Amino acid sequence: MSGAHKRAFALFLEEEYDDFDDILVNRRPRFIKERTNDFENLDELDFVTRYRLSKKSVLHVLERIEDQLEYNTNRNNGVAPINQLLCTLRFYATGCFQGTAGDLCGVSAATVNRIVHKVSRAIVSLWRDYILFPETNEEIKMTQRMFYQKAKFPRVIGAIDCTHIKFWQSPGGEVPESYRNRKGYQISCTHDARIWRQCQRRARIERGEYGDAVLVGDSGYGCRRYMMTPLDQCHTKAEYLYNESQIRTRNPLERMFGVWKRRFPALAIGLRVKLKNILPIITATAVLHNIARRAGEDIPIDSEVNLPSPWEEILVQDDIPVPLQRDLPHRRITQDNRECQTLVDVYFERMVRSVITLESFTCLIM
């Protein structure tokens, strides 16, 4: 009963206002939890272990998004932007229940829920600065040089692959089972061939906006004039050389998924949030991972993470092996694979003839 109602009843019944206290519903008392000050209390090693980023990187992120986290008023003991960011990082670092994350950060589970999604979307707003694809001629040439230095594969501007990201809450709807993978758990994929077919970047590449630049991918992607995939069968040294170079060129991307998930274990352990909130969290952790890479930060140790199984088993489960589709011994040349065959017959054949054997080439690109 509100104060106005109590006063109205008191006037009507000509009784004292305090007599109505016994008919009020006893509410659960409000507790203000003690909020930790880990930024000041922890040394750099313990801080990185718990929050997966260095203090310097956390301050850098905070400077970029602080205006989006500020409250308009100081009423109700509002959570400071730095505590909001640390609470979100703690959630990314553990993949725990939001109530547990709240206990670690000194706020309620409901507050953690609001903070994690608010901060995640604020971090996502920075993606254009940290998730990049070469656009200008200078950027394209620089990227091609970087890829060429890995394994001597020419004209590469990017590698494409996919990984499973686990979540626990059923998406509901008419086709919830379409989100379940062969391991039996709900998943969200960062990339697969179907998503690539609907990708705006694919349309731009097919329009020729990137010239003769190519991508490298596994056999789950169809071979195209711009998409170089492994050969299913090799019969010549040039073909072996092509496969060796192609695989080594895209391997860093496959390793990146493991590093990314080890930096933010929530992606591997599983996200206990609604489907609509998963994509911002995935993108936010990708932004933070690139910030950490630019700062030269190592993967944090996992002493604070309760893993259901060793990392090797978790990452193998999240991998998506794609069996090679067998073809005839004599490959039929089509419009789609003509560019790939030209690379084999001209570029890699020339490398073989210039005294670089498969064995010496392997040593060269290790």
Coordinates of C-alpha atoms in Angstrom, one line a residue:
M1 CA 0.0 0.0 0.0
S2 CA 1.4 3.4 -1.0
G3 CA 1.9 6.3 1.4
A4 CA -1.0 8.2 -0.2
H5 CA -3.4 5.3 0.3
K6 CA -2.4 5.0 3.9
R7 CA -3.0 8.7 4.6
A8 CA -6.4 8.5 2.8
F9 CA -7.5 5.6 4.9
A10 CA -6.3 7.3 8.1
L11 CA -8.3 10.5 7.3
F12 CA -11.4 8.4 6.4
L13 CA -11.3 6.3 9.6
E14 CA -10.0 9.1 11.8
E15 CA -7.2 6.9 13.0
E16 CA -3.6 7.4 13.5
Y17 CA -1.4 6.9 10.3
D18 CA 1.0 4.6 12.2
D19 CA -1.8 2.1 12.9
F20 CA -1.7 0.9 9.3
D21 CA 1.8 -0.4 9.5
D22 CA 0.6 -3.8 10.6
I23 CA -1.4 -4.4 7.4
L24 CA 1.5 -3.6 5.1
V25 CA 3.1 -6.5 3.3
N26 CA 6.6 -7.2 4.6
R27 CA 9.0 -6.9 1.7
R28 CA 12.3 -8.7 1.4
P29 CA 15.0 -6.3 2.7
R30 CA 17.3 -4.9 0.1
F31 CA 20.9 -5.7 0.5
I32 CA 23.8 -3.8 -1.2
K33 CA 26.5 -6.3 -1.8
E34 CA 30.1 -5.3 -1.3
R35 CA 31.7 -4.7 -4.7
T36 CA 35.2 -5.8 -5.2
N37 CA 38.0 -3.4 -6.4
D38 CA 40.1 -6.0 -8.2
F39 CA 41.5 -3.3 -10.5
E40 CA 43.4 -1.9 -7.5
N41 CA 43.7 -5.0 -5.3
L42 CA 45.1 -7.5 -7.8
D43 CA 48.5 -7.5 -9.4
E44 CA 48.8 -7.8 -13.2
L45 CA 49.1 -11.6 -13.3
D46 CA 46.1 -12.3 -11.1
F47 CA 44.1 -9.6 -12.9
V48 CA 44.7 -11.1 -16.3
T49 CA 44.0 -14.6 -15.0
R50 CA 40.5 -13.5 -13.8
Y51 CA 39.6 -11.0 -16.5
R52 CA 41.6 -12.3 -19.6
L53 CA 42.8 -8.8 -20.5
S54 CA 45.6 -6.7 -19.1
K55 CA 44.7 -3.6 -17.0
K56 CA 46.0 -1.4 -19.8
S57 CA 43.7 -3.1 -22.4
V58 CA 40.7 -2.8 -20.0
L59 CA 41.3 0.9 -19.6
H60 CA 41.6 1.3 -23.3
V61 CA 38.2 -0.4 -23.8
L62 CA 36.7 1.6 -21.0
E63 CA 37.7 4.9 -22.6
R64 CA 36.0 3.9 -25.8
I65 CA 32.7 2.8 -24.3
E66 CA 32.4 4.6 -21.0
D67 CA 29.9 7.1 -22.3
Q68 CA 27.5 4.2 -23.2
L69 CA 27.7 2.8 -19.7
E70 CA 27.2 5.9 -17.6
Y71 CA 23.9 6.2 -15.8
N72 CA 22.0 9.5 -15.9
T73 CA 21.7 9.6 -12.1
N74 CA 23.5 8.2 -9.1
R75 CA 20.3 6.9 -7.5
N76 CA 20.0 3.3 -6.4
N77 CA 23.7 2.8 -6.0
G78 CA 24.3 2.5 -9.7
V79 CA 27.2 0.3 -10.9
A80 CA 30.2 2.3 -12.2
P81 CA 31.3 1.7 -15.8
I82 CA 34.6 0.1 -14.8
N83 CA 32.7 -2.4 -12.6
Q84 CA 30.2 -3.1 -15.4
L85 CA 33.1 -3.9 -17.8
L86 CA 34.9 -6.1 -15.2
C87 CA 31.6 -8.0 -14.5
T88 CA 31.2 -8.7 -18.2
L89 CA 34.8 -9.8 -18.6
R90 CA 34.3 -12.1 -15.6
F91 CA 31.3 -13.7 -17.3
Y92 CA 33.3 -14.2 -20.6
A93 CA 36.2 -15.7 -18.6
T94 CA 34.2 -18.3 -16.7
G95 CA 31.0 -19.0 -18.6
C96 CA 29.3 -19.4 -15.1
F97 CA 25.8 -18.8 -14.1
Q98 CA 24.9 -15.1 -13.9
G99 CA 24.2 -15.5 -10.2
T100 CA 27.7 -16.8 -9.6
A101 CA 29.1 -13.9 -11.7
G102 CA 27.1 -11.6 -9.5
D103 CA 28.5 -13.0 -6.3
L104 CA 32.0 -12.6 -7.8
C105 CA 31.3 -8.9 -8.7
G106 CA 29.1 -7.9 -5.9
V107 CA 25.8 -7.5 -7.8
S108 CA 22.6 -9.5 -8.2
A109 CA 22.0 -12.0 -10.9
A110 CA 19.4 -9.7 -12.6
T111 CA 21.9 -6.9 -12.6
V112 CA 24.5 -9.1 -14.2
N113 CA 22.1 -10.0 -16.9
R114 CA 21.4 -6.4 -17.8
I115 CA 25.1 -5.5 -17.5
V116 CA 26.5 -8.3 -19.7
H117 CA 24.1 -7.5 -22.6
K118 CA 24.5 -3.7 -22.2
V119 CA 28.3 -3.9 -22.1
S120 CA 28.5 -6.5 -24.9
R121 CA 26.5 -4.3 -27.3
A122 CA 28.7 -1.3 -26.3
I123 CA 31.9 -3.3 -27.2
V124 CA 30.3 -4.5 -30.5
S125 CA 30.0 -0.8 -31.5
L126 CA 33.8 -0.8 -31.8
W127 CA 33.9 -3.7 -34.3
R128 CA 34.8 -1.6 -37.4
D129 CA 38.1 -0.6 -35.7
Y130 CA 39.1 -4.1 -34.7
I131 CA 37.6 -6.6 -37.2
L132 CA 39.0 -5.6 -40.5
F133 CA 39.0 -6.8 -44.1
P134 CA 41.3 -5.2 -46.7
E135 CA 39.5 -2.6 -48.8
T136 CA 42.0 -0.3 -50.5
N137 CA 44.5 -1.4 -53.0
E138 CA 47.3 -0.7 -50.5
E139 CA 45.6 -2.8 -47.8
I140 CA 44.9 -5.6 -50.3
K141 CA 48.6 -5.8 -51.4
M142 CA 49.9 -5.6 -47.8
T143 CA 47.5 -8.5 -46.8
Q144 CA 48.6 -10.6 -49.8
R145 CA 52.2 -10.1 -48.9
M146 CA 51.5 -11.2 -45.3
F147 CA 49.8 -14.4 -46.5
Y148 CA 52.5 -15.1 -49.0
Q149 CA 55.1 -15.0 -46.3
K150 CA 53.3 -17.8 -44.5
A151 CA 53.5 -20.5 -47.2
K152 CA 54.2 -18.9 -50.6
F153 CA 50.6 -19.0 -51.7
P154 CA 49.9 -16.1 -54.1
R155 CA 47.1 -13.5 -54.1
V156 CA 45.5 -14.5 -50.8
I157 CA 43.5 -11.8 -48.9
G158 CA 41.8 -14.0 -46.4
A159 CA 41.1 -17.5 -45.0
I160 CA 37.6 -18.8 -44.1
D161 CA 36.6 -21.5 -41.7
C162 CA 33.9 -22.2 -39.1
T163 CA 33.6 -23.3 -35.5
H164 CA 30.9 -24.4 -33.1
I165 CA 29.9 -22.1 -30.2
K166 CA 27.8 -23.9 -27.6
F167 CA 24.7 -22.5 -25.9
W168 CA 22.5 -24.2 -23.4
Q169 CA 19.1 -22.6 -23.8
S170 CA 16.8 -24.0 -26.5
P171 CA 16.0 -21.4 -29.1
G172 CA 12.4 -22.6 -29.3
G173 CA 10.4 -21.9 -32.4
E174 CA 9.4 -24.4 -35.1
V175 CA 12.8 -25.8 -35.8
P176 CA 14.8 -25.8 -32.6
E177 CA 16.6 -29.1 -33.6
S178 CA 18.2 -27.4 -36.5
Y179 CA 20.5 -25.8 -33.9
R180 CA 21.7 -29.1 -32.5
N181 CA 25.0 -30.5 -33.8
R182 CA 26.2 -34.1 -34.1
K183 CA 27.5 -34.0 -30.5
G184 CA 24.0 -33.4 -29.2
Y185 CA 24.3 -29.8 -27.9
Q186 CA 22.9 -26.6 -29.2
I187 CA 25.3 -24.6 -31.3
S188 CA 25.7 -21.3 -33.1
C189 CA 28.1 -21.2 -36.0
T190 CA 30.4 -18.3 -36.9
H191 CA 30.6 -19.4 -40.5
D192 CA 29.6 -22.2 -42.8
A193 CA 29.1 -22.6 -46.5
R194 CA 25.4 -21.6 -46.3
I195 CA 26.2 -18.4 -44.4
W196 CA 29.0 -17.6 -46.9
R197 CA 26.5 -17.9 -49.8
Q198 CA 24.4 -15.2 -48.1
C199 CA 27.3 -13.0 -47.2
Q200 CA 27.6 -9.5 -48.6
R201 CA 31.4 -9.9 -48.8
R202 CA 30.9 -12.9 -51.2
A203 CA 28.7 -10.7 -53.5
R204 CA 31.4 -8.0 -53.6
I205 CA 34.1 -10.5 -54.4
E206 CA 32.1 -12.0 -57.1
R207 CA 31.5 -8.6 -58.6
G208 CA 35.3 -8.2 -58.9
E209 CA 35.8 -5.5 -56.4
Y210 CA 38.9 -7.2 -55.1
G211 CA 40.5 -7.9 -58.5
D212 CA 42.2 -11.3 -58.8
A213 CA 42.5 -11.7 -55.0
V214 CA 41.6 -15.2 -53.6
L215 CA 40.4 -16.7 -50.4
V216 CA 41.6 -20.1 -49.0
G217 CA 39.1 -22.5 -47.3
D218 CA 38.6 -26.2 -46.5
S219 CA 36.7 -28.6 -48.7
G220 CA 33.4 -27.6 -47.1
Y221 CA 33.4 -24.6 -49.4
G222 CA 33.0 -25.0 -53.1
C223 CA 35.9 -24.3 -55.3
R224 CA 35.5 -21.0 -57.2
R225 CA 37.7 -18.6 -59.2
Y226 CA 38.2 -16.7 -55.9
M227 CA 38.0 -19.6 -53.4
M228 CA 40.9 -22.0 -53.4
T229 CA 40.2 -25.3 -51.7
P230 CA 42.3 -28.4 -51.2
L231 CA 42.6 -30.9 -54.0
D232 CA 40.9 -34.2 -53.1
Q233 CA 43.6 -36.2 -54.9
C234 CA 47.2 -35.3 -55.8
H235 CA 49.0 -37.0 -58.7
T236 CA 51.9 -34.6 -59.4
K237 CA 54.5 -32.7 -57.4
A238 CA 52.9 -29.5 -58.3
E239 CA 49.5 -30.7 -56.9
Y240 CA 51.2 -31.9 -53.7
L241 CA 52.9 -28.5 -53.4
Y242 CA 49.6 -26.7 -53.9
N243 CA 47.9 -28.6 -51.2
E244 CA 50.8 -28.2 -48.8
S245 CA 50.9 -24.4 -49.3
Q246 CA 47.1 -24.1 -49.2
I247 CA 46.7 -25.9 -45.9
R248 CA 49.6 -24.1 -44.2
T249 CA 48.1 -20.8 -45.4
R250 CA 44.8 -21.4 -43.7
N251 CA 46.1 -23.2 -40.6
P252 CA 46.6 -19.9 -38.6
L253 CA 42.8 -19.3 -38.8
E254 CA 42.1 -22.8 -37.4
R255 CA 44.5 -22.2 -34.6
M256 CA 42.9 -18.8 -34.0
F257 CA 39.6 -20.4 -33.0
G258 CA 41.4 -22.4 -30.2
V259 CA 43.2 -19.3 -28.9
W260 CA 40.0 -17.2 -29.0
K261 CA 38.1 -19.8 -27.0
R262 CA 40.9 -20.2 -24.5
R263 CA 41.0 -16.5 -23.9
F264 CA 37.3 -16.4 -23.3
P265 CA 36.2 -19.9 -22.1
A266 CA 32.5 -19.0 -22.1
L267 CA 32.5 -19.6 -25.8
A268 CA 33.7 -23.2 -25.3
I269 CA 32.0 -24.1 -22.0
G270 CA 28.7 -22.8 -23.3
L271 CA 26.6 -19.6 -23.1
R272 CA 23.5 -19.7 -20.8
V273 CA 21.7 -16.8 -22.5
K274 CA 18.9 -16.4 -25.0
L275 CA 19.7 -17.0 -28.7
K276 CA 19.2 -13.3 -29.6
N277 CA 21.9 -12.3 -27.1
I278 CA 24.5 -14.8 -28.3
L279 CA 25.7 -12.9 -31.4
P280 CA 26.6 -9.7 -29.5
I281 CA 28.6 -11.7 -27.0
I282 CA 30.5 -13.6 -29.8
T283 CA 31.2 -10.4 -31.6
A284 CA 32.3 -8.6 -28.4
T285 CA 34.8 -11.3 -27.5
A286 CA 36.2 -11.2 -31.1
V287 CA 36.7 -7.4 -30.7
L288 CA 38.4 -7.9 -27.3
H289 CA 40.5 -10.8 -28.7
N290 CA 41.9 -8.5 -31.4
I291 CA 42.6 -5.8 -28.9
A292 CA 44.6 -8.2 -26.9
R293 CA 46.5 -9.5 -30.0
R294 CA 47.4 -5.9 -31.0
A295 CA 48.7 -5.3 -27.5
G296 CA 50.8 -8.5 -27.8
E297 CA 49.1 -10.2 -24.8
D298 CA 49.6 -13.9 -24.3
I299 CA 46.8 -16.4 -23.6
P300 CA 45.9 -16.2 -19.9
I301 CA 46.4 -19.2 -17.7
D302 CA 43.3 -21.3 -16.9
S303 CA 43.6 -21.7 -13.1
E304 CA 40.4 -19.7 -12.5
V305 CA 38.4 -21.7 -15.1
N306 CA 36.5 -24.9 -14.1
L307 CA 36.7 -26.9 -17.3
P308 CA 34.4 -29.9 -17.9
S309 CA 37.2 -31.7 -19.7
P310 CA 40.7 -30.9 -20.9
W311 CA 41.1 -28.1 -23.5
E312 CA 42.3 -30.6 -26.1
E313 CA 39.0 -32.5 -25.9
I314 CA 36.8 -29.4 -25.8
L315 CA 38.5 -27.9 -28.9
V316 CA 38.2 -31.1 -30.8
Q317 CA 34.5 -31.3 -30.1
D318 CA 34.1 -27.7 -31.3
D319 CA 36.0 -28.4 -34.5
I320 CA 34.0 -29.2 -37.7
P321 CA 35.9 -31.8 -39.8
V322 CA 34.8 -31.8 -43.4
P323 CA 35.5 -35.0 -45.4
L324 CA 37.1 -34.6 -48.7
Q325 CA 34.7 -35.3 -51.6
R326 CA 36.4 -37.8 -53.9
D327 CA 36.7 -37.0 -57.5
L328 CA 37.9 -38.9 -60.6
P329 CA 41.7 -39.4 -61.0
H330 CA 41.6 -37.0 -63.9
R331 CA 40.0 -33.9 -62.7
R332 CA 37.4 -32.3 -65.0
I333 CA 38.1 -28.7 -65.6
T334 CA 35.1 -26.4 -65.0
Q335 CA 34.6 -22.7 -64.9
D336 CA 34.6 -22.9 -61.1
N337 CA 37.9 -24.8 -60.7
R338 CA 39.8 -23.4 -63.7
E339 CA 41.6 -20.7 -61.6
C340 CA 42.7 -23.4 -59.1
Q341 CA 44.0 -25.6 -61.8
T342 CA 45.8 -22.7 -63.5
L343 CA 47.6 -22.0 -60.2
V344 CA 48.7 -25.7 -60.0
D345 CA 49.8 -25.9 -63.7
V346 CA 51.5 -22.6 -63.9
Y347 CA 52.6 -21.2 -60.5
F348 CA 53.3 -24.4 -58.5
E349 CA 54.6 -26.3 -61.5
R350 CA 57.1 -23.5 -62.0
M351 CA 58.1 -23.7 -58.4
V352 CA 58.8 -27.5 -58.8
R353 CA 60.8 -26.9 -61.9
S354 CA 62.9 -24.2 -60.1
V355 CA 64.4 -27.0 -58.0
I356 CA 62.1 -26.6 -55.0
T357 CA 61.1 -30.1 -54.3
L358 CA 58.2 -31.0 -52.0
E359 CA 60.6 -31.8 -49.1
S360 CA 62.6 -28.6 -49.4
F361 CA 59.5 -26.6 -49.9
T362 CA 58.0 -28.0 -46.7
C363 CA 61.2 -27.0 -44.8
L364 CA 61.0 -23.6 -46.5
I365 CA 57.5 -22.8 -45.2
M366 CA 57.6 -24.3 -41.8

